[in-house]
Coordinates of C-alpha atoms in Angstrom, one line a residue:
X164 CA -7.4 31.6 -5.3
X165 CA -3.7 31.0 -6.4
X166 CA -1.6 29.4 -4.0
X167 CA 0.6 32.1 -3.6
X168 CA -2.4 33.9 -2.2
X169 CA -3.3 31.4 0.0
X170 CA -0.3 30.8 1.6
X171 CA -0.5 34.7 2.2
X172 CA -3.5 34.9 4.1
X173 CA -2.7 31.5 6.0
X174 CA 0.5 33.0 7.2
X175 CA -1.6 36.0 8.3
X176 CA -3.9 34.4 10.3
X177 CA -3.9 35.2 14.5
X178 CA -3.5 32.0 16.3
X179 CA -6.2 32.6 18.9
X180 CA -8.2 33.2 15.8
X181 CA -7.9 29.6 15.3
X182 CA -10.1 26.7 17.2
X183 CA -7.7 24.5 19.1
X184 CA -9.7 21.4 18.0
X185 CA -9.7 22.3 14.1
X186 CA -7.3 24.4 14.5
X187 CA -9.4 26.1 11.2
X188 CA -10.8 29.7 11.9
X189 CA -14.0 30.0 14.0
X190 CA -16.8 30.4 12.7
X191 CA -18.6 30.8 16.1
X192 CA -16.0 31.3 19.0
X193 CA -17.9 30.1 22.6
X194 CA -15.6 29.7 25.7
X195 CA -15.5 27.6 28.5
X196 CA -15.8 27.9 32.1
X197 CA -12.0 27.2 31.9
X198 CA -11.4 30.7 29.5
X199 CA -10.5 28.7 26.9
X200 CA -12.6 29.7 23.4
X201 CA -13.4 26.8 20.7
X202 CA -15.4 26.6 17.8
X203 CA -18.9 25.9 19.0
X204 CA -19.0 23.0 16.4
X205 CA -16.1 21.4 17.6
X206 CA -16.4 21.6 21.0
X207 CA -19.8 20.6 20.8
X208 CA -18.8 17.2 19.1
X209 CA -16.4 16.7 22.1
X210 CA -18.6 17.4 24.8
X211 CA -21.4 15.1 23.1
X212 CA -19.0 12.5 22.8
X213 CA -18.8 12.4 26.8
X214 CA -16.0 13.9 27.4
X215 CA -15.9 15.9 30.7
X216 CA -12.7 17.9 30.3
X217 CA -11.6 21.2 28.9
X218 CA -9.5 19.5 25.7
X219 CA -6.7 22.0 25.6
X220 CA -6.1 22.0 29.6
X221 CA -7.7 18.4 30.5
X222 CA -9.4 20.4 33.4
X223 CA -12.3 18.8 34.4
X224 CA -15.3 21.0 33.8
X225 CA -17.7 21.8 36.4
X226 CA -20.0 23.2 33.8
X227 CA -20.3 21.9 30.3
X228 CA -21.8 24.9 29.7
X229 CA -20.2 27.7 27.0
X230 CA -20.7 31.4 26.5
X231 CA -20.6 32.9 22.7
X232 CA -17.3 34.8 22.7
X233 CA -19.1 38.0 20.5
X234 CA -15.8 40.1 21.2
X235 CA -13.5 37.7 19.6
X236 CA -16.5 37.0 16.9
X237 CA -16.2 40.7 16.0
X238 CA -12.4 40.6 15.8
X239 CA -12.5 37.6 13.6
X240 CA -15.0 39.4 10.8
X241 CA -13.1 42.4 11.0
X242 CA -9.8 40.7 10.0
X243 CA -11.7 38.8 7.6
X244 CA -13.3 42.1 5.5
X245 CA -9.4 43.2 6.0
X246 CA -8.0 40.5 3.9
X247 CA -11.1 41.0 1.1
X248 CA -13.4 38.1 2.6
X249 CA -16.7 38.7 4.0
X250 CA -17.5 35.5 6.1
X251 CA -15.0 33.9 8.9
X252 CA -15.1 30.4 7.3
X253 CA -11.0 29.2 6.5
X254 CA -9.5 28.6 3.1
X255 CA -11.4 25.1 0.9
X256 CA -9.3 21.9 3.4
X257 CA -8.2 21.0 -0.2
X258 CA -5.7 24.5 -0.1
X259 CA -5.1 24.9 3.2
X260 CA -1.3 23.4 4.3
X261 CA -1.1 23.5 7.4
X262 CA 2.5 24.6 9.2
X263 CA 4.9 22.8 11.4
X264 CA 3.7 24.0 14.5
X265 CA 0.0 23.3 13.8
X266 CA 1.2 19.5 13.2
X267 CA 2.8 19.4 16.6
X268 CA -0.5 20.6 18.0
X269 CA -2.1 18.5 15.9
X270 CA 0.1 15.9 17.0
X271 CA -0.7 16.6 20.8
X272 CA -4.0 16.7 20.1
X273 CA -4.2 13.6 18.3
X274 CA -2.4 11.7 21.5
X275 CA -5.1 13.6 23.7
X276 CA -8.2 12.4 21.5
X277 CA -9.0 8.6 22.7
X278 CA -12.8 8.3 21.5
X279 CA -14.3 10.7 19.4
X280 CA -13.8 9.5 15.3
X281 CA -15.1 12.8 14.0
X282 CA -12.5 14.7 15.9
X283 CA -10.1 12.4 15.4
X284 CA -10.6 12.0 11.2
X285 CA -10.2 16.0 11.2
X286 CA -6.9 15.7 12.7
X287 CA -5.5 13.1 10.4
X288 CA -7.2 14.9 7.7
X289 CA -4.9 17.7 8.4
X290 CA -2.0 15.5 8.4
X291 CA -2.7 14.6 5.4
X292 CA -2.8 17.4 3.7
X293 CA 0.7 18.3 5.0
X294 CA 1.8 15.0 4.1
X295 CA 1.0 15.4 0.3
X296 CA 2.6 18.5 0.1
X297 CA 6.5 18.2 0.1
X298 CA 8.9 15.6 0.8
X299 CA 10.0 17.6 3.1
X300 CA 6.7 17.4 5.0
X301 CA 7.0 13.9 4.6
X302 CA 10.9 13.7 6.1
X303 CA 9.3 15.4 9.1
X304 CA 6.7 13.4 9.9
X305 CA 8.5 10.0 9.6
X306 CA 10.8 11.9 12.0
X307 CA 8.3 11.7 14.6
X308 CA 8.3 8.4 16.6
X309 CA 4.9 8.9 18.0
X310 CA 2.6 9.6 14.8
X311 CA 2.5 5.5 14.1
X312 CA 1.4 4.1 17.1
X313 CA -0.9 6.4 17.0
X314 CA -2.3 6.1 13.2
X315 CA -2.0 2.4 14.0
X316 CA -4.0 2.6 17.1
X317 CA -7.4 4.7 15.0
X318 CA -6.8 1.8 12.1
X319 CA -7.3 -0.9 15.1
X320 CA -9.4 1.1 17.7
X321 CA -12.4 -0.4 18.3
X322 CA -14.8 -2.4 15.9
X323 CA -16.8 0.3 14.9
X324 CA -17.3 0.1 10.6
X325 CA -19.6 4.1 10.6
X326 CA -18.7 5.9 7.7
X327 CA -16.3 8.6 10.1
X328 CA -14.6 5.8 11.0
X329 CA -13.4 3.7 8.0
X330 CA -12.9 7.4 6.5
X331 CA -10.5 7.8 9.5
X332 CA -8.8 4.5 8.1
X333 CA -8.3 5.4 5.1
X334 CA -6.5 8.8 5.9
X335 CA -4.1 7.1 8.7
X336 CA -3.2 4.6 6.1
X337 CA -2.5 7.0 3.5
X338 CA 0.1 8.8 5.9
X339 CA 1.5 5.2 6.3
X340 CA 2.3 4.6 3.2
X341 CA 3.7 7.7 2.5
X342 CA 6.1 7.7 5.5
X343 CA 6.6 4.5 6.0
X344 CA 6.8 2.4 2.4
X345 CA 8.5 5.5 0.7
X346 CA 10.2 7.1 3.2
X347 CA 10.9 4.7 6.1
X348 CA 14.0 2.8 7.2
X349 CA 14.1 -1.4 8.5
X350 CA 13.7 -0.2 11.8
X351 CA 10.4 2.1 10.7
X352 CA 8.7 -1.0 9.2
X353 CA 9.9 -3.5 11.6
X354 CA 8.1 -1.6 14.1
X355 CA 5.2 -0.8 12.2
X356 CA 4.4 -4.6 11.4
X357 CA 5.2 -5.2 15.1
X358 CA 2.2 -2.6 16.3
X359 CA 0.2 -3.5 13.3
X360 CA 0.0 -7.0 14.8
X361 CA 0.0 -6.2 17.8
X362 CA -3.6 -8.0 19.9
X363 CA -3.5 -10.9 17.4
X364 CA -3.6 -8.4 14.2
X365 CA -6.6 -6.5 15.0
X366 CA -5.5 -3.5 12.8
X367 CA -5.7 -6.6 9.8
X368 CA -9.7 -6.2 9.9
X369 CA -9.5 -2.7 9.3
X370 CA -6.8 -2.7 6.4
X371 CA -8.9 -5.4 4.8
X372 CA -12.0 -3.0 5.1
X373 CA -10.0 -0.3 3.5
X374 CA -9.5 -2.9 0.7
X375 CA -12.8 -3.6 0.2
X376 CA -14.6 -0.3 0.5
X377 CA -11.9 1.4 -0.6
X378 CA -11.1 3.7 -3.9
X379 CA -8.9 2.4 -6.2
X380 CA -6.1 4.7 -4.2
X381 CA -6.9 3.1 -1.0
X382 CA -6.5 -0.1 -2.5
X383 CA -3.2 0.2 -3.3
X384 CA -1.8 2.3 -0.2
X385 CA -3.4 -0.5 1.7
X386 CA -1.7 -3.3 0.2
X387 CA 1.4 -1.1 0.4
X388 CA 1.4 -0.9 4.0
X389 CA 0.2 -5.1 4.2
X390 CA 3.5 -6.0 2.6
X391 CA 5.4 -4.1 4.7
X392 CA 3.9 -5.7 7.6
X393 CA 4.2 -9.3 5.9
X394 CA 7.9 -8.7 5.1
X395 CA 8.2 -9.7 8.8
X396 CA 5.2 -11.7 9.7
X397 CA 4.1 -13.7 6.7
X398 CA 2.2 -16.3 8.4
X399 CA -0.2 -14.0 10.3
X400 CA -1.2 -11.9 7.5
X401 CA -1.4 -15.6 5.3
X402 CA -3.8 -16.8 8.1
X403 CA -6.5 -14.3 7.0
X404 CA -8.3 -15.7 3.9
X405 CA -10.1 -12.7 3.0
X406 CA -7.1 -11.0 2.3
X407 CA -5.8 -13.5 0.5
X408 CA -8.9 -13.4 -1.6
X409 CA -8.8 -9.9 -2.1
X410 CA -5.1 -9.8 -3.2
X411 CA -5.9 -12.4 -6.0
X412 CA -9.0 -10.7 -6.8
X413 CA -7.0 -7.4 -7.1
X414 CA -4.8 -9.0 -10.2
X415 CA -7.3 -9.6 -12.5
X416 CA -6.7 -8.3 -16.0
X417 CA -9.8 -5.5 -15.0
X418 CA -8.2 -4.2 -12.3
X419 CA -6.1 -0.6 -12.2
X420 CA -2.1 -1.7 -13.5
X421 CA -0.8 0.0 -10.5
X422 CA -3.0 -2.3 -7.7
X423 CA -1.9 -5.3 -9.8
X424 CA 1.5 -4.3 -9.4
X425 CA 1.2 -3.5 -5.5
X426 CA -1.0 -7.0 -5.3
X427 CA 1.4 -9.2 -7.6
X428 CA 4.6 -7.5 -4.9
X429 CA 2.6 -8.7 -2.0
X430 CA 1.7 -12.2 -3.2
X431 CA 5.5 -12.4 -3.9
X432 CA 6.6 -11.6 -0.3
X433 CA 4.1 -13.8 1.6
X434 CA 4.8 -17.0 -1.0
X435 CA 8.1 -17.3 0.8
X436 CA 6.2 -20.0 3.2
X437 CA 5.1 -22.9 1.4
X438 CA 1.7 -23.1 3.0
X439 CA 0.9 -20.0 1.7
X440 CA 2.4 -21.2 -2.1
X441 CA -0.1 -24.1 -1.2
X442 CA -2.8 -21.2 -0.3
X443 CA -2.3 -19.5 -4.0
X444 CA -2.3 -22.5 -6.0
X445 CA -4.9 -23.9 -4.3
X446 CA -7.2 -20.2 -5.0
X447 CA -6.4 -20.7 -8.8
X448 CA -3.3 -17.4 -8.8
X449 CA -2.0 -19.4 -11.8
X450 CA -5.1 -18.9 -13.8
X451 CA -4.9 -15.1 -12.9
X452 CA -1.2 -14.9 -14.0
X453 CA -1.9 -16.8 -17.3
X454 CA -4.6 -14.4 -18.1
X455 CA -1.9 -11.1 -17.3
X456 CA 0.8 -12.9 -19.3
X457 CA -1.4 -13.5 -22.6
X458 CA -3.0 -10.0 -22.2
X459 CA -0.4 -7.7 -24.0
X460 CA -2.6 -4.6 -24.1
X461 CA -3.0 -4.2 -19.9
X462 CA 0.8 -5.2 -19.0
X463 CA 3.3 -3.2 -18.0
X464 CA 6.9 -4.3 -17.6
X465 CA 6.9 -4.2 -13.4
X466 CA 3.5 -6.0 -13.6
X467 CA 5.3 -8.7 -16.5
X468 CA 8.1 -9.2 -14.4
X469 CA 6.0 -9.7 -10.8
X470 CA 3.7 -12.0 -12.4
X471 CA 6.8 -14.4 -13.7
X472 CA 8.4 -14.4 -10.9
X473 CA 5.5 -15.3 -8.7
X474 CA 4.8 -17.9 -11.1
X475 CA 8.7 -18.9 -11.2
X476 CA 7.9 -19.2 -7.0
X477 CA 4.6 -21.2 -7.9
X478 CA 6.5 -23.5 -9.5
X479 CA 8.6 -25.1 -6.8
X480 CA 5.6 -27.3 -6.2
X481 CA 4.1 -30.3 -7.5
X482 CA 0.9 -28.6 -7.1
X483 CA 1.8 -25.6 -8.9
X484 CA 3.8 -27.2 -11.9
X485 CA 0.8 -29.4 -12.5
X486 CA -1.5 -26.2 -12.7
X487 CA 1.3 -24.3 -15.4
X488 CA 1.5 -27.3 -17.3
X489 CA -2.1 -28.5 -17.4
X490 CA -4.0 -25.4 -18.4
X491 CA -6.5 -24.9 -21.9
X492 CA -3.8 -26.1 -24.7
X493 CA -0.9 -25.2 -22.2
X494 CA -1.3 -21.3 -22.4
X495 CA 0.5 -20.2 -19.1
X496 CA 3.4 -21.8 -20.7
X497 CA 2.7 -20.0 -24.2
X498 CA 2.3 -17.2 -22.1
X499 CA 5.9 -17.9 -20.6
X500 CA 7.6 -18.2 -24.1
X501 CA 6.1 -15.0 -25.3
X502 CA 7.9 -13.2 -22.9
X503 CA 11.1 -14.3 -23.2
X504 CA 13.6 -11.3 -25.0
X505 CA 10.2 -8.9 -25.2
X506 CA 9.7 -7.1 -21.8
X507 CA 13.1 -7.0 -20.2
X508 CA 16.2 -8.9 -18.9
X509 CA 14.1 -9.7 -15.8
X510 CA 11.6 -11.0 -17.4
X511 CA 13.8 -13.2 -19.7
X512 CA 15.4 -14.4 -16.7
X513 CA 12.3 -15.6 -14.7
X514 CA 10.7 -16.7 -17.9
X515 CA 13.7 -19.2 -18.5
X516 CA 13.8 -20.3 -15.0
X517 CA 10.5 -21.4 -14.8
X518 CA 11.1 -23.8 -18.8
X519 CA 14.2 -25.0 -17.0
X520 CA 12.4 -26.1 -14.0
X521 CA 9.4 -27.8 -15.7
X522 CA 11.4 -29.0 -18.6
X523 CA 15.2 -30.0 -17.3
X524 CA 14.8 -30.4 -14.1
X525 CA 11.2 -32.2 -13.3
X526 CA 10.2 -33.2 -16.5
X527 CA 6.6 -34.2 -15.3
X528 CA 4.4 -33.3 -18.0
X529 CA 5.2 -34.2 -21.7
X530 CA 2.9 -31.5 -22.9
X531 CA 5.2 -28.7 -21.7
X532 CA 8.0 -29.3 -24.5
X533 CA 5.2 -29.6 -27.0
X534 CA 4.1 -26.2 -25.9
X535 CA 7.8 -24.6 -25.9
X536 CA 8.1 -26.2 -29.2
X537 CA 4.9 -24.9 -30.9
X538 CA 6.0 -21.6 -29.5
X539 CA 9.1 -20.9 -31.1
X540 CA 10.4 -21.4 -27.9
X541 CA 13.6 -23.0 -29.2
X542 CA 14.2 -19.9 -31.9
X543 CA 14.1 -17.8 -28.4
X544 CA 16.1 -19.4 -26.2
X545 CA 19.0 -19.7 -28.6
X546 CA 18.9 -15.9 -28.7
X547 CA 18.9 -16.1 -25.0
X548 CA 21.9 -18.1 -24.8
X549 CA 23.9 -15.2 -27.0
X550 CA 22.3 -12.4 -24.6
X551 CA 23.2 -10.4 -21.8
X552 CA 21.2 -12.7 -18.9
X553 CA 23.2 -14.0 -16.8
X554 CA 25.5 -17.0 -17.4
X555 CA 23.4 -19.3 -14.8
X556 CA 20.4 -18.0 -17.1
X557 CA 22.1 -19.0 -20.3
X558 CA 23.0 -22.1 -19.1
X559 CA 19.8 -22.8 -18.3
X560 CA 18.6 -22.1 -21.4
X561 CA 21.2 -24.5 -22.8
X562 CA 19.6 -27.2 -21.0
X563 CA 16.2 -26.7 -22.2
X564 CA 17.4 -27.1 -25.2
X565 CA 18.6 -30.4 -24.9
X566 CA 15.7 -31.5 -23.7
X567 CA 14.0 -30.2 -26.6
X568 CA 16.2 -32.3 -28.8
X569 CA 16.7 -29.6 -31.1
X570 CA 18.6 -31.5 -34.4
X571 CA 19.7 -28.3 -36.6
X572 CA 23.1 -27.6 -37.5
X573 CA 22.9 -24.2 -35.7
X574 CA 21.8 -25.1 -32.3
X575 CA 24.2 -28.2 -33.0
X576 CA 26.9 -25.6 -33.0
X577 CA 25.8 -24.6 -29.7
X578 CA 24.8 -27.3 -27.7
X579 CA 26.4 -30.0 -28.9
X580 CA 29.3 -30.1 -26.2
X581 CA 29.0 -31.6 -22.3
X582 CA 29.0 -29.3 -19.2
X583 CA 30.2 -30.0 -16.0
X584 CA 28.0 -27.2 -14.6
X585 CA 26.4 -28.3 -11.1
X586 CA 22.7 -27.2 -10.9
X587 CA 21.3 -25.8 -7.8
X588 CA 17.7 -24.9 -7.5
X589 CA 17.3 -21.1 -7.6
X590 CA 14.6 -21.6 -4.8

C-alpha cells in the first residue's frame, strides 16, 4: 500500500471505530458497564493489570465485567469490505501516522496510565511513529511541556528489566533525542537533566540498560540524551562507572563511526572535571584514541577532530601526558603528527596544541621530540605556521619548533627571531 493510500483510508476512519487505549481499529469491540466500548485485548491488559476503573472516564467499575459490542463489530467489517479490506485489523504500525489529535489523546492517556508497561509501550510506540515523520511533528511535540516528565518518568519507573519494559525505554529515549538534542532549547535540556536526575539519578540505570542491550541506534540516542544531561551535572553521571565503561568501550575502532562520534562528544563534556580526566586516564581512553588516530580506514573527520581534542583535554595532566608520551614507540604522538594539515583546520589546531603542551611547555619526556622528529613533524608544522590556523595556533607551532632545534636555512628564516608573545594555557 502507497502512502498516499494509506493516508486515505486513515483519514477515513470513524473515531468510535477506534479503541480508546490503542486508539488502532477494533478488532473485537466489548463495552463496559460504564457504555464505554474498547478493544477486548486492550482492555483486558488493563483490567489484568489491576486496574479497577473505566480508563477513559476513571469511573470506578462495579463490574469488571464486558459485553461483546456485535452491533458496532458489524459496522466496523462493513466499513472495512467498503474500503477493499476484508478483516477489521488497522494499517502495519510501521504506516500508520497517527494525527494531532490522536497524540493529544495519546498524550492524556499516557498521563492517565501509571502501571501497566504493555499499555504504556503502545502509547509511546505511537509517538514515535509521529515523531519520525516530519519536523513538523517533532516542533509539536517539543512544544508540549508535559511529554518529558512523563517519557522520563517510564525510563525511571520502577526497577523492573521484562522485555516490555526496556522496549518502553528505548522508545521514550528515542522521542528524547529527537525533541530534545535536535530540537530543544537551554531551558528544554536544563530541565530534562534536572528530572533525569531527579531521586539520586534513577533514570541513569535505565539509560545505561538501553546502552547495553541496546541496537546500535539505541546506543547512540542514549548517549545523545546522557550528554545532554551531563552538560549540567557532570559529576553525577561521572559517579556511575558503568557508564563510564561503556562510553570507552563504545570508541573502539569496531564500533559503528556514528556511536564513536556521540561517545567521543560525551567523554568531552564530562572531562571538564578533573576527577573525571583522572577517571579516563586511569581506564586506558588514551590507548583507545591512539588506536582511532592510527586507523585511517574507520575515521571520519568529526570522529578525528573529537578524538584530538579529548586527547588535547587529557593532556592537562601529569597522568595523561605520561600515557601520550610513553606508549609502544610513542604512536599516540605519531598518531598526533599524522594529522596535522590532513583532516581539517580543527584538527590541525588540536593536533598542535597538544606538541606545544608536551613539547614547549612541560617538556617531561625526551622521547616526545624524537617522535615529532621521526615524523616529519617539523616539515608539518612549518606548513602550519604559513596556514590559515589561527595566529595563537601558529605561534604555537613556532615554539615547537624551537624546541626541536631545527638548524636549516629555511626554518632559520622563520624562527630565527624572539617573541614577546605571553603564553596562556588553552585549558
Amino acid at each position: 500500500m502507497g502512502r498516499g493510500e494509506t493516508e486515505t483510508y486513515i483519514s477515513t476512519v470513524p473515531s468510535f471505530f477506534k479503541c480508546p487505549i490503542s486508539l488502532d481499529v477494533m478488532r473485537s469491540p466489548v463495552s463496559l458497564c460504564t457504555g464505554v466500548t474498547y478493544d477486548r485485548a486492550s482492555i483486558q491488559r488493563w483490567l489484568d493489570g489491576g486496574n479497577n476503573t473505566c480508563p477513559a472516564t476513571m469511573q470506578i467499575l462495579r463490574t469488571k465485567e464486558f459485553i461483546p459490542n456485535l452491533t458496532l463489530q458489524r459496522l466496523i467489517k462493513a466499513w472495512s469490505d467498503s474500503v477493499g479490506r476484508h478483516t477489521a485489523a488497522s494499517p502495519p504500525s510501521s504506516l500508520r501516522i497517527p494525527t494531532m489529535e490522536e497524540v493529544n489523546e495519546s498524550l492524556r492517556r499516557l498521563s492517565l496510565e501509571k502501571d501497566d508497561d504493555e499499555i504504556r509501550r503502545e502509547i509511546v510506540s505511537r509517538i514515535v511513529r509521529f515523531a519520525k515523520d516530519s519536523d513538523a511533528n517533532r516542533a509539536f511535540l517539543a512544544a508540549k511541556k508535559e511529554l518529558v516528565p512523563m517519557l522520563v518518568d517510564s525510563i525511571a519507573g520502577g526497577t523492573r528489566t521484562t522485555k516490555t519494559k526496556i522496549k518502553l525505554v528505548l522508545l521514550s529515549i528515542k522521542i528524547l533525542d529527537s525533541i530534545i538534542t535536535k530540537e530543544g532549547s537551554e531551558e528544554d535540556r536544563k530541565r530534562l537533566s534536572n528530572l533525569m536526575l531527579a531521586n539520586g539519578g534513577d533514570a541513569l540505570t535505565s539509560i545505561l540498560l538501553a546502552i547495553q542491550r541496546g541496537s546500535v541506534e539505541s546506543k547512540i540516542e542514549s548517549v545523545r540524551v546522557l550528554e545532554v544531561i551531563s552538560s549540567f551535572d557532570t559529576q553525577l553521571i561521572a559517579e556511575r562507572g558503568e557508564i563510564l565503561t561503556e562510553m570507552i568501550k563504545s570508541i573502539s575502532t569496531e564500533s559503528d563511526p556514528t556511536l564513536i562520534e556521540a561517545s567521543l562528544s560525551f567523554l568531552i563534556t564530562i572531562a571538564r572535571s578533573k576527577r573525571v580526566r583522572s577517571k579516563l586516564i586511569a581506564s586506558k581512553t588514551i590507548a583507545k584514541i591512539e588506536d582511532i588516530l592510527l586507523t585511517e580506514e574507520v575515521t571520519s573527520v568529526a570522529v578525528t577532530e573529537k578524538s584530538l581534542r579529548l586527547l588535547e583535554t587529557l593532556s592537562s595532566k601529569r597522568e595523561g601526558r605520561s600515557e601520550i608520551c610513553g606508549g609502544e614507540g610513542g604512536r599516540c604522538v605519531e598518531g598526533v603528527v599524522r594529522k596535522l594539515l590532513k583532516v581539517s583546520t580543527t584538527a590541525t589546531e588540536h593536533a598542535v596544541t597538544i606538541l606545544w603542551c608536551l613539547c614547549y611547555v612541560f617538556r617531561e619526556d625526551k622521547r616526545v621530540v624524537e617522535t615529532v622528529e621521526r615524523s616529519n613533524g617539523v616539515t608539518k608544522l612549518l606548513m602550519v605556521i604559513q596556514s590559515n590556523c589561527s595566529p595563537m595556533v601558529r605561534q604555537m607551532a613556532k615554539d615547537v619548533i624551537k624546541v626541536l632545534k631545527v638548524v636549516n636555512s629555511s626554518a632559520s628564516a622563520l624562527v630565527a627571531y624572539e617573541t614577546n608573545t605571553t603564553h596562556i594555557m588553552p585549558f
